[in-house]
Amino acid sequence: MKKIFRILLKIILGILGFFIVYILLALAIPYIGVNTEDKDKQEDVAIYIKTNGVHTDIVVPIKTEYKDWSEKIKYEHIASKDSTMQFIGFGWGDKGFYLNTPEWSDLKFSTAFNAAFYLGTSAMHATFFKQLKENESCVRIAISKEEYAKLIAYIEDSFQYDSQGNPILIHATTYGQNDSFYEANRKYSLFYTCNTWANNALKAADQKAALWTPSDKGIFCHYR
């Protein structure tokens, strides 16, 4: 009995130690910045980083001379069918979390556990906007066409596609009138979260970002 108790104690202490180290890393590493110097001064496209207080989206113009997102992420995919939208926000995350947790009160332990420990699948979330208002939760970033091309490639590589080259639409009804979901690549975990994806999007576009971050604060601290 004592042997079993010692084994259980070691397991509990090991788990506790893991989370303590994780929290310390999650608090410290995000303040280490990358791409701190703007090497390309051209300002051809305005993009945005937008947070709801937990999750970060990368928001881009729907149509520019460099990319028309509505060719693949169609207005018909959203409930409103509103083709007057001007911007589209992209977020990546755990599929179960996205589809089964429209509100925090809907969160189940199984959903959180699967997401945290690499057991679920992922989805891309597209949100259409008519306009954006700059504030502490929505920051405008002017980038060059070359940097935008890198961002486009990063976002496109996050989707799964069918045999015709179209993003695979997920028929979901848990969100608003201007949202759509698609099958995505990679899996969510404690070390690769929705905010890690957004942070890596900024890295891909040669923009200021954290070395690594699991939270939105690790992104926005480099823009405030």
Tab-separated table of N, CA and C in Angstrom, residues 79-215:
chain	number	residue	atom	x	y	z
A	79	ALA	N	-24.181	32.390	-42.854
A	79	ALA	CA	-25.649	32.419	-42.798
A	79	ALA	C	-26.229	33.689	-43.384
A	80	SER	N	-25.555	34.826	-43.211
A	80	SER	CA	-26.090	36.098	-43.700
A	80	SER	C	-25.990	36.246	-45.218
A	81	LYS	N	-25.073	35.509	-45.835
A	81	LYS	CA	-24.829	35.607	-47.292
A	81	LYS	C	-24.485	37.033	-47.719
A	82	ASP	N	-23.985	37.838	-46.808
A	82	ASP	CA	-23.782	39.270	-47.045
A	82	ASP	C	-22.485	39.517	-47.828
A	83	SER	N	-22.613	39.902	-49.081
A	83	SER	CA	-21.448	40.117	-49.940
A	83	SER	C	-20.894	41.530	-49.848
A	84	THR	N	-21.431	42.334	-48.920
A	84	THR	CA	-20.897	43.687	-48.729
A	84	THR	C	-19.787	43.709	-47.669
A	85	MET	N	-19.452	42.574	-47.133
A	85	MET	CA	-18.391	42.499	-46.132
A	85	MET	C	-17.061	42.940	-46.735
A	86	GLN	N	-16.235	43.591	-45.922
A	86	GLN	CA	-14.976	44.141	-46.410
A	86	GLN	C	-13.727	43.426	-45.876
A	87	PHE	N	-13.874	42.758	-44.740
A	87	PHE	CA	-12.717	42.113	-44.110
A	87	PHE	C	-13.067	40.685	-43.709
A	88	ILE	N	-12.026	39.869	-43.599
A	88	ILE	CA	-12.220	38.500	-43.142
A	88	ILE	C	-11.148	38.164	-42.107
A	89	GLY	N	-11.608	37.647	-40.977
A	89	GLY	CA	-10.692	37.256	-39.916
A	89	GLY	C	-10.476	35.764	-39.938
A	90	PHE	N	-9.222	35.348	-39.764
A	90	PHE	CA	-8.895	33.926	-39.742
A	90	PHE	C	-8.376	33.541	-38.366
A	91	GLY	N	-8.922	32.464	-37.858
A	91	GLY	CA	-8.430	31.895	-36.608
A	91	GLY	C	-8.312	30.394	-36.768
A	92	TRP	N	-7.406	29.824	-36.024
A	92	TRP	CA	-7.204	28.372	-36.038
A	92	TRP	C	-7.405	27.860	-34.621
A	93	GLY	N	-7.961	26.661	-34.476
A	93	GLY	CA	-8.133	26.141	-33.127
A	93	GLY	C	-8.625	24.712	-33.115
A	94	ASP	N	-8.846	24.210	-31.915
A	94	ASP	CA	-9.358	22.856	-31.753
A	94	ASP	C	-10.791	22.772	-32.278
A	95	LYS	N	-11.059	21.778	-33.092
A	95	LYS	CA	-12.371	21.654	-33.731
A	95	LYS	C	-13.478	21.449	-32.704
A	96	GLY	N	-13.241	20.584	-31.728
A	96	GLY	CA	-14.248	20.341	-30.706
A	96	GLY	C	-14.541	21.577	-29.893
A	97	PHE	N	-13.502	22.339	-29.597
A	97	PHE	CA	-13.669	23.572	-28.831
A	97	PHE	C	-14.500	24.571	-29.627
A	98	TYR	N	-14.148	24.737	-30.909
A	98	TYR	CA	-14.871	25.678	-31.759
A	98	TYR	C	-16.355	25.314	-31.872
A	99	LEU	N	-16.628	24.053	-32.174
A	99	LEU	CA	-17.987	23.665	-32.538
A	99	LEU	C	-18.877	23.360	-31.343
A	100	ASN	N	-18.278	22.956	-30.222
A	100	ASN	CA	-19.084	22.544	-29.076
A	100	ASN	C	-19.085	23.534	-27.923
A	101	THR	N	-18.333	24.651	-28.083
A	101	THR	CA	-18.233	25.604	-26.981
A	101	THR	C	-18.456	27.029	-27.474
A	102	PRO	N	-19.663	27.342	-27.937
A	102	PRO	CA	-19.928	28.728	-28.367
A	102	PRO	C	-19.838	29.724	-27.223
A	103	GLU	N	-20.110	29.268	-25.988
A	103	GLU	CA	-19.974	30.088	-24.790
A	103	GLU	C	-19.118	29.327	-23.779
A	104	TRP	N	-18.400	30.082	-22.911
A	104	TRP	CA	-17.556	29.425	-21.908
A	104	TRP	C	-18.369	28.506	-21.006
A	105	SER	N	-19.639	28.833	-20.791
A	105	SER	CA	-20.496	28.006	-19.949
A	105	SER	C	-20.764	26.635	-20.566
A	106	ASP	N	-20.483	26.506	-21.880
A	106	ASP	CA	-20.703	25.236	-22.573
A	106	ASP	C	-19.478	24.325	-22.533
A	107	LEU	N	-18.387	24.820	-21.963
A	107	LEU	CA	-17.137	24.054	-21.958
A	107	LEU	C	-17.258	22.785	-21.126
A	108	LYS	N	-16.876	21.655	-21.721
A	108	LYS	CA	-16.856	20.371	-21.036
A	108	LYS	C	-15.411	19.972	-20.739
A	109	PHE	N	-15.241	19.198	-19.679
A	109	PHE	CA	-13.892	18.742	-19.322
A	109	PHE	C	-13.274	17.944	-20.458
A	110	SER	N	-14.053	17.079	-21.094
A	110	SER	CA	-13.524	16.235	-22.181
A	110	SER	C	-13.032	17.082	-23.344
A	111	THR	N	-13.736	18.168	-23.659
A	111	THR	CA	-13.321	19.055	-24.748
A	111	THR	C	-12.000	19.719	-24.415
A	112	ALA	N	-11.881	20.250	-23.196
A	112	ALA	CA	-10.652	20.914	-22.773
A	112	ALA	C	-9.491	19.932	-22.707
A	113	PHE	N	-9.737	18.743	-22.197
A	113	PHE	CA	-8.681	17.732	-22.066
A	113	PHE	C	-8.166	17.312	-23.432
A	114	ASN	N	-9.081	17.020	-24.350
A	114	ASN	CA	-8.675	16.617	-25.701
A	114	ASN	C	-7.879	17.707	-26.394
A	115	ALA	N	-8.311	18.954	-26.217
A	115	ALA	CA	-7.613	20.075	-26.853
A	115	ALA	C	-6.221	20.248	-26.275
A	116	ALA	N	-6.113	20.175	-24.958
A	116	ALA	CA	-4.837	20.435	-24.289
A	116	ALA	C	-3.790	19.384	-24.588
A	117	PHE	N	-4.237	18.141	-24.777
A	117	PHE	CA	-3.272	17.046	-24.869
A	117	PHE	C	-3.249	16.367	-26.239
A	118	TYR	N	-3.465	17.171	-27.282
A	118	TYR	CA	-3.180	16.704	-28.647
A	118	TYR	C	-4.077	15.539	-29.070
A	119	LEU	N	-5.310	15.518	-28.579
A	119	LEU	CA	-6.193	14.382	-28.848
A	119	LEU	C	-7.317	14.717	-29.828
A	120	GLY	N	-7.473	15.987	-30.152
A	120	GLY	CA	-8.564	16.373	-31.040
A	120	GLY	C	-8.089	16.654	-32.460
A	121	THR	N	-8.979	17.207	-33.244
A	121	THR	CA	-8.644	17.685	-34.585
A	121	THR	C	-8.832	19.194	-34.600
A	122	SER	N	-8.438	19.834	-35.691
A	122	SER	CA	-8.467	21.301	-35.718
A	122	SER	C	-9.394	21.833	-36.808
A	123	ALA	N	-9.691	23.116	-36.682
A	123	ALA	CA	-10.553	23.783	-37.660
A	123	ALA	C	-10.068	25.209	-37.869
A	124	MET	N	-10.330	25.712	-39.063
A	124	MET	CA	-10.138	27.125	-39.359
A	124	MET	C	-11.481	27.830	-39.211
A	125	HIS	N	-11.437	28.983	-38.562
A	125	HIS	CA	-12.634	29.789	-38.349
A	125	HIS	C	-12.492	31.074	-39.149
A	126	ALA	N	-13.455	31.343	-40.012
A	126	ALA	CA	-13.469	32.587	-40.787
A	126	ALA	C	-14.616	33.460	-40.289
A	127	THR	N	-14.308	34.722	-40.019
A	127	THR	CA	-15.322	35.684	-39.577
A	127	THR	C	-15.303	36.886	-40.511
A	128	PHE	N	-16.454	37.226	-41.050
A	128	PHE	CA	-16.561	38.349	-41.980
A	128	PHE	C	-16.952	39.621	-41.226
A	129	PHE	N	-16.340	40.735	-41.636
A	129	PHE	CA	-16.614	42.034	-41.006
A	129	PHE	C	-16.895	43.080	-42.082
A	130	LYS	N	-17.807	44.014	-41.778
A	130	LYS	CA	-18.019	45.153	-42.672
A	130	LYS	C	-16.992	46.241	-42.416
A	131	GLN	N	-16.653	46.426	-41.149
A	131	GLN	CA	-15.658	47.414	-40.786
A	131	GLN	C	-14.993	47.004	-39.484
A	132	LEU	N	-13.852	47.616	-39.230
A	132	LEU	CA	-13.116	47.346	-38.000
A	132	LEU	C	-12.811	48.653	-37.291
A	133	LYS	N	-12.800	48.608	-35.987
A	133	LYS	CA	-12.465	49.777	-35.188
A	133	LYS	C	-11.180	49.496	-34.423
A	134	GLU	N	-10.165	50.329	-34.642
A	134	GLU	CA	-8.903	50.149	-33.942
A	134	GLU	C	-9.063	50.505	-32.474
A	135	ASN	N	-8.568	49.628	-31.619
A	135	ASN	CA	-8.554	49.864	-30.180
A	135	ASN	C	-7.539	48.906	-29.566
A	136	GLU	N	-7.573	48.738	-28.268
A	136	GLU	CA	-6.602	47.879	-27.605
A	136	GLU	C	-6.744	46.423	-28.021
A	137	SER	N	-7.923	46.067	-28.487
A	137	SER	CA	-8.177	44.682	-28.889
A	137	SER	C	-8.076	44.467	-30.391
A	138	CYS	N	-7.847	45.528	-31.144
A	138	CYS	CA	-7.777	45.427	-32.600
A	138	CYS	C	-6.704	46.390	-33.109
A	139	VAL	N	-5.576	45.843	-33.537
A	139	VAL	CA	-4.410	46.644	-33.915
A	139	VAL	C	-4.161	46.536	-35.420
A	140	ARG	N	-3.984	47.686	-36.049
A	140	ARG	CA	-3.708	47.747	-37.486
A	140	ARG	C	-2.206	47.632	-37.740
A	141	ILE	N	-1.845	46.845	-38.762
A	141	ILE	CA	-0.443	46.673	-39.142
A	141	ILE	C	-0.329	46.851	-40.658
A	142	ALA	N	0.503	47.756	-41.098
A	142	ALA	CA	0.720	47.978	-42.538
A	142	ALA	C	1.912	47.143	-42.989
A	143	ILE	N	1.700	46.321	-44.014
A	143	ILE	CA	2.759	45.432	-44.492
A	143	ILE	C	2.932	45.578	-46.004
A	144	SER	N	4.035	45.060	-46.502
A	144	SER	CA	4.313	45.135	-47.945
A	144	SER	C	3.605	43.996	-48.678
A	145	LYS	N	3.548	44.108	-49.996
A	145	LYS	CA	2.906	43.046	-50.777
A	145	LYS	C	3.668	41.731	-50.668
A	146	GLU	N	5.005	41.811	-50.520
A	146	GLU	CA	5.795	40.598	-50.357
A	146	GLU	C	5.492	39.929	-49.022
A	147	GLU	N	5.359	40.732	-47.987
A	147	GLU	CA	5.019	40.187	-46.665
A	147	GLU	C	3.605	39.612	-46.662
A	148	TYR	N	2.705	40.293	-47.387
A	148	TYR	CA	1.337	39.790	-47.472
A	148	TYR	C	1.287	38.453	-48.210
A	149	ALA	N	2.115	38.309	-49.228
A	149	ALA	CA	2.174	37.047	-49.968
A	149	ALA	C	2.585	35.898	-49.039
A	150	LYS	N	3.508	36.170	-48.136
A	150	LYS	CA	3.932	35.150	-47.169
A	150	LYS	C	2.797	34.818	-46.201
A	151	LEU	N	2.057	35.844	-45.787
A	151	LEU	CA	0.923	35.627	-44.891
A	151	LEU	C	-0.166	34.814	-45.584
A	152	ILE	N	-0.443	35.143	-46.828
A	152	ILE	CA	-1.430	34.389	-47.615
A	152	ILE	C	-1.052	32.913	-47.659
A	153	ALA	N	0.201	32.630	-47.966
A	153	ALA	CA	0.670	31.246	-48.064
A	153	ALA	C	0.505	30.523	-46.731
A	154	TYR	N	0.819	31.207	-45.631
A	154	TYR	CA	0.705	30.600	-44.306
A	154	TYR	C	-0.752	30.246	-44.004
A	155	ILE	N	-1.654	31.189	-44.250
A	155	ILE	CA	-3.072	30.940	-43.978
A	155	ILE	C	-3.596	29.818	-44.865
A	156	GLU	N	-3.288	29.860	-46.143
A	156	GLU	CA	-3.765	28.830	-47.061
A	156	GLU	C	-3.250	27.449	-46.670
A	157	ASP	N	-2.021	27.367	-46.198
A	157	ASP	CA	-1.447	26.077	-45.802
A	157	ASP	C	-2.107	25.500	-44.557
A	158	SER	N	-2.877	26.318	-43.844
A	158	SER	CA	-3.543	25.846	-42.628
A	158	SER	C	-4.841	25.110	-42.931
A	159	PHE	N	-5.394	25.285	-44.125
A	159	PHE	CA	-6.642	24.632	-44.519
A	159	PHE	C	-6.380	23.227	-45.064
A	160	GLN	N	-7.382	22.369	-44.926
A	160	GLN	CA	-7.436	21.127	-45.688
A	160	GLN	C	-8.303	21.377	-46.913
A	161	TYR	N	-7.982	20.716	-48.009
A	161	TYR	CA	-8.680	20.948	-49.265
A	161	TYR	C	-9.236	19.646	-49.839
A	162	ASP	N	-10.338	19.774	-50.607
A	162	ASP	CA	-10.891	18.613	-51.293
A	162	ASP	C	-10.168	18.388	-52.613
A	163	SER	N	-10.627	17.437	-53.375
A	163	SER	CA	-9.944	17.072	-54.613
A	163	SER	C	-10.008	18.175	-55.667
A	164	GLN	N	-10.944	19.124	-55.508
A	164	GLN	CA	-11.053	20.251	-56.435
A	164	GLN	C	-10.261	21.468	-55.949
A	165	GLY	N	-9.568	21.320	-54.837
A	165	GLY	CA	-8.766	22.419	-54.329
A	165	GLY	C	-9.549	23.430	-53.511
A	166	ASN	N	-10.737	23.050	-53.052
A	166	ASN	CA	-11.555	23.950	-52.239
A	166	ASN	C	-11.417	23.607	-50.754
A	167	PRO	N	-11.398	24.611	-49.881
A	167	PRO	CA	-11.383	24.332	-48.444
A	167	PRO	C	-12.590	23.479	-48.066
A	168	ILE	N	-12.402	22.542	-47.152
A	168	ILE	CA	-13.478	21.623	-46.770
A	168	ILE	C	-14.353	22.294	-45.710
A	169	LEU	N	-15.547	22.662	-46.113
A	169	LEU	CA	-16.481	23.378	-45.242
A	169	LEU	C	-17.032	22.453	-44.168
A	170	ILE	N	-17.084	22.957	-42.939
A	170	ILE	CA	-17.730	22.256	-41.833
A	170	ILE	C	-19.090	22.912	-41.614
A	171	HIS	N	-20.131	22.131	-41.647
A	171	HIS	CA	-21.474	22.695	-41.478
A	171	HIS	C	-21.753	22.841	-39.983
A	172	ALA	N	-21.539	24.055	-39.489
A	172	ALA	CA	-21.698	24.339	-38.059
A	172	ALA	C	-22.749	25.423	-37.861
A	173	THR	N	-23.508	25.307	-36.791
A	173	THR	CA	-24.580	26.282	-36.526
A	173	THR	C	-24.429	26.916	-35.146
A	174	THR	N	-23.260	26.763	-34.533
A	174	THR	CA	-23.095	27.225	-33.149
A	174	THR	C	-22.623	28.662	-33.042
A	175	TYR	N	-22.316	29.295	-34.152
A	175	TYR	CA	-21.791	30.662	-34.086
A	175	TYR	C	-22.747	31.639	-34.768
A	176	GLY	N	-22.223	32.826	-35.115
A	176	GLY	CA	-23.067	33.905	-35.609
A	176	GLY	C	-23.402	33.803	-37.083
A	177	GLN	N	-23.976	34.901	-37.571
A	177	GLN	CA	-24.453	34.962	-38.952
A	177	GLN	C	-23.329	35.166	-39.959
A	178	ASN	N	-22.142	35.538	-39.489
A	178	ASN	CA	-21.050	35.872	-40.407
A	178	ASN	C	-19.803	35.007	-40.186
A	179	ASP	N	-20.023	33.787	-39.722
A	179	ASP	CA	-18.928	32.871	-39.415
A	179	ASP	C	-19.035	31.596	-40.244
A	180	SER	N	-17.879	31.044	-40.612
A	180	SER	CA	-17.839	29.737	-41.258
A	180	SER	C	-16.615	28.978	-40.767
A	181	PHE	N	-16.674	27.647	-40.856
A	181	PHE	CA	-15.613	26.788	-40.349
A	181	PHE	C	-15.155	25.811	-41.426
A	182	TYR	N	-13.875	25.448	-41.353
A	182	TYR	CA	-13.284	24.559	-42.354
A	182	TYR	C	-12.318	23.599	-41.670
A	183	GLU	N	-12.156	22.428	-42.266
A	183	GLU	CA	-11.184	21.471	-41.760
A	183	GLU	C	-9.784	22.065	-41.884
A	184	ALA	N	-8.946	21.799	-40.873
A	184	ALA	CA	-7.616	22.410	-40.838
A	184	ALA	C	-6.527	21.375	-40.592
A	185	ASN	N	-5.306	21.788	-40.824
A	185	ASN	CA	-4.136	20.963	-40.559
A	185	ASN	C	-3.629	21.199	-39.136
A	186	ARG	N	-2.822	20.297	-38.647
A	186	ARG	CA	-2.199	20.310	-37.330
A	186	ARG	C	-3.210	20.022	-36.223
A	187	LYS	N	-2.677	19.812	-35.027
A	187	LYS	CA	-3.496	19.555	-33.857
A	187	LYS	C	-3.176	20.568	-32.765
A	188	TYR	N	-4.203	20.896	-32.014
A	188	TYR	CA	-4.091	21.818	-30.892
A	188	TYR	C	-3.436	21.108	-29.709
A	189	SER	N	-2.654	21.836	-28.940
A	189	SER	CA	-2.096	21.307	-27.700
A	189	SER	C	-1.717	22.467	-26.791
A	190	LEU	N	-1.234	22.178	-25.614
A	190	LEU	CA	-0.770	23.216	-24.697
A	190	LEU	C	0.355	24.036	-25.308
A	191	PHE	N	1.105	23.411	-26.216
A	191	PHE	CA	2.273	24.077	-26.790
A	191	PHE	C	1.999	24.671	-28.175
A	192	TYR	N	0.861	24.330	-28.755
A	192	TYR	CA	0.469	24.926	-30.039
A	192	TYR	C	-1.009	25.259	-29.953
A	193	THR	N	-1.296	26.487	-29.526
A	193	THR	CA	-2.663	26.940	-29.310
A	193	THR	C	-3.130	27.816	-30.471
A	194	CYS	N	-4.354	28.305	-30.349
A	194	CYS	CA	-4.890	29.227	-31.352
A	194	CYS	C	-4.017	30.481	-31.449
A	195	ASN	N	-3.509	30.926	-30.323
A	195	ASN	CA	-2.664	32.126	-30.322
A	195	ASN	C	-1.262	31.837	-30.848
A	196	THR	N	-0.785	30.615	-30.638
A	196	THR	CA	0.493	30.214	-31.237
A	196	THR	C	0.381	30.289	-32.751
A	197	TRP	N	-0.755	29.812	-33.269
A	197	TRP	CA	-0.986	29.864	-34.729
A	197	TRP	C	-0.952	31.310	-35.220
A	198	ALA	N	-1.658	32.201	-34.540
A	198	ALA	CA	-1.698	33.612	-34.946
A	198	ALA	C	-0.320	34.252	-34.828
A	199	ASN	N	0.388	33.940	-33.769
A	199	ASN	CA	1.743	34.461	-33.592
A	199	ASN	C	2.662	33.991	-34.715
A	200	ASN	N	2.519	32.726	-35.099
A	200	ASN	CA	3.328	32.197	-36.192
A	200	ASN	C	2.950	32.810	-37.534
A	201	ALA	N	1.687	33.225	-37.660
A	201	ALA	CA	1.273	33.927	-38.877
A	201	ALA	C	2.036	35.243	-39.011
A	202	LEU	N	2.169	35.965	-37.900
A	202	LEU	CA	2.933	37.212	-37.906
A	202	LEU	C	4.410	36.949	-38.201
A	203	LYS	N	4.945	35.890	-37.634
A	203	LYS	CA	6.330	35.511	-37.932
A	203	LYS	C	6.505	35.244	-39.421
A	204	ALA	N	5.549	34.504	-39.997
A	204	ALA	CA	5.636	34.153	-41.419
A	204	ALA	C	5.644	35.395	-42.296
A	205	ALA	N	4.940	36.445	-41.848
A	205	ALA	CA	4.865	37.694	-42.609
A	205	ALA	C	5.959	38.685	-42.200
A	206	ASP	N	6.947	38.212	-41.439
A	206	ASP	CA	8.086	39.041	-41.006
A	206	ASP	C	7.653	40.219	-40.147
A	207	GLN	N	6.612	40.010	-39.345
A	207	GLN	CA	6.119	41.049	-38.456
A	207	GLN	C	6.534	40.765	-37.009
A	208	LYS	N	6.431	41.786	-36.178
A	208	LYS	CA	6.766	41.620	-34.764
A	208	LYS	C	5.916	40.510	-34.146
A	209	ALA	N	6.577	39.682	-33.357
A	209	ALA	CA	5.881	38.562	-32.736
A	209	ALA	C	6.678	38.083	-31.538
A	210	ALA	N	6.062	37.195	-30.767
A	210	ALA	CA	6.761	36.565	-29.655
A	210	ALA	C	7.562	35.377	-30.172
A	211	LEU	N	8.623	35.040	-29.468
A	211	LEU	CA	9.364	33.828	-29.804
A	211	LEU	C	8.429	32.631	-29.762
A	212	TRP	N	7.581	32.589	-28.741
A	212	TRP	CA	6.511	31.589	-28.617
A	212	TRP	C	5.508	32.123	-27.622
A	213	THR	N	4.248	31.876	-27.877
A	213	THR	CA	3.230	32.261	-26.910
A	213	THR	C	2.006	31.369	-27.039
A	214	PRO	N	1.419	30.967	-25.913
A	214	PRO	CA	0.141	30.268	-25.957
A	214	PRO	C	-1.042	31.211	-25.769
A	215	SER	N	-0.775	32.493	-25.479
A	215	SER	CA	-1.846	33.435	-25.144
A	215	SER	C	-1.856	34.639	-26.071
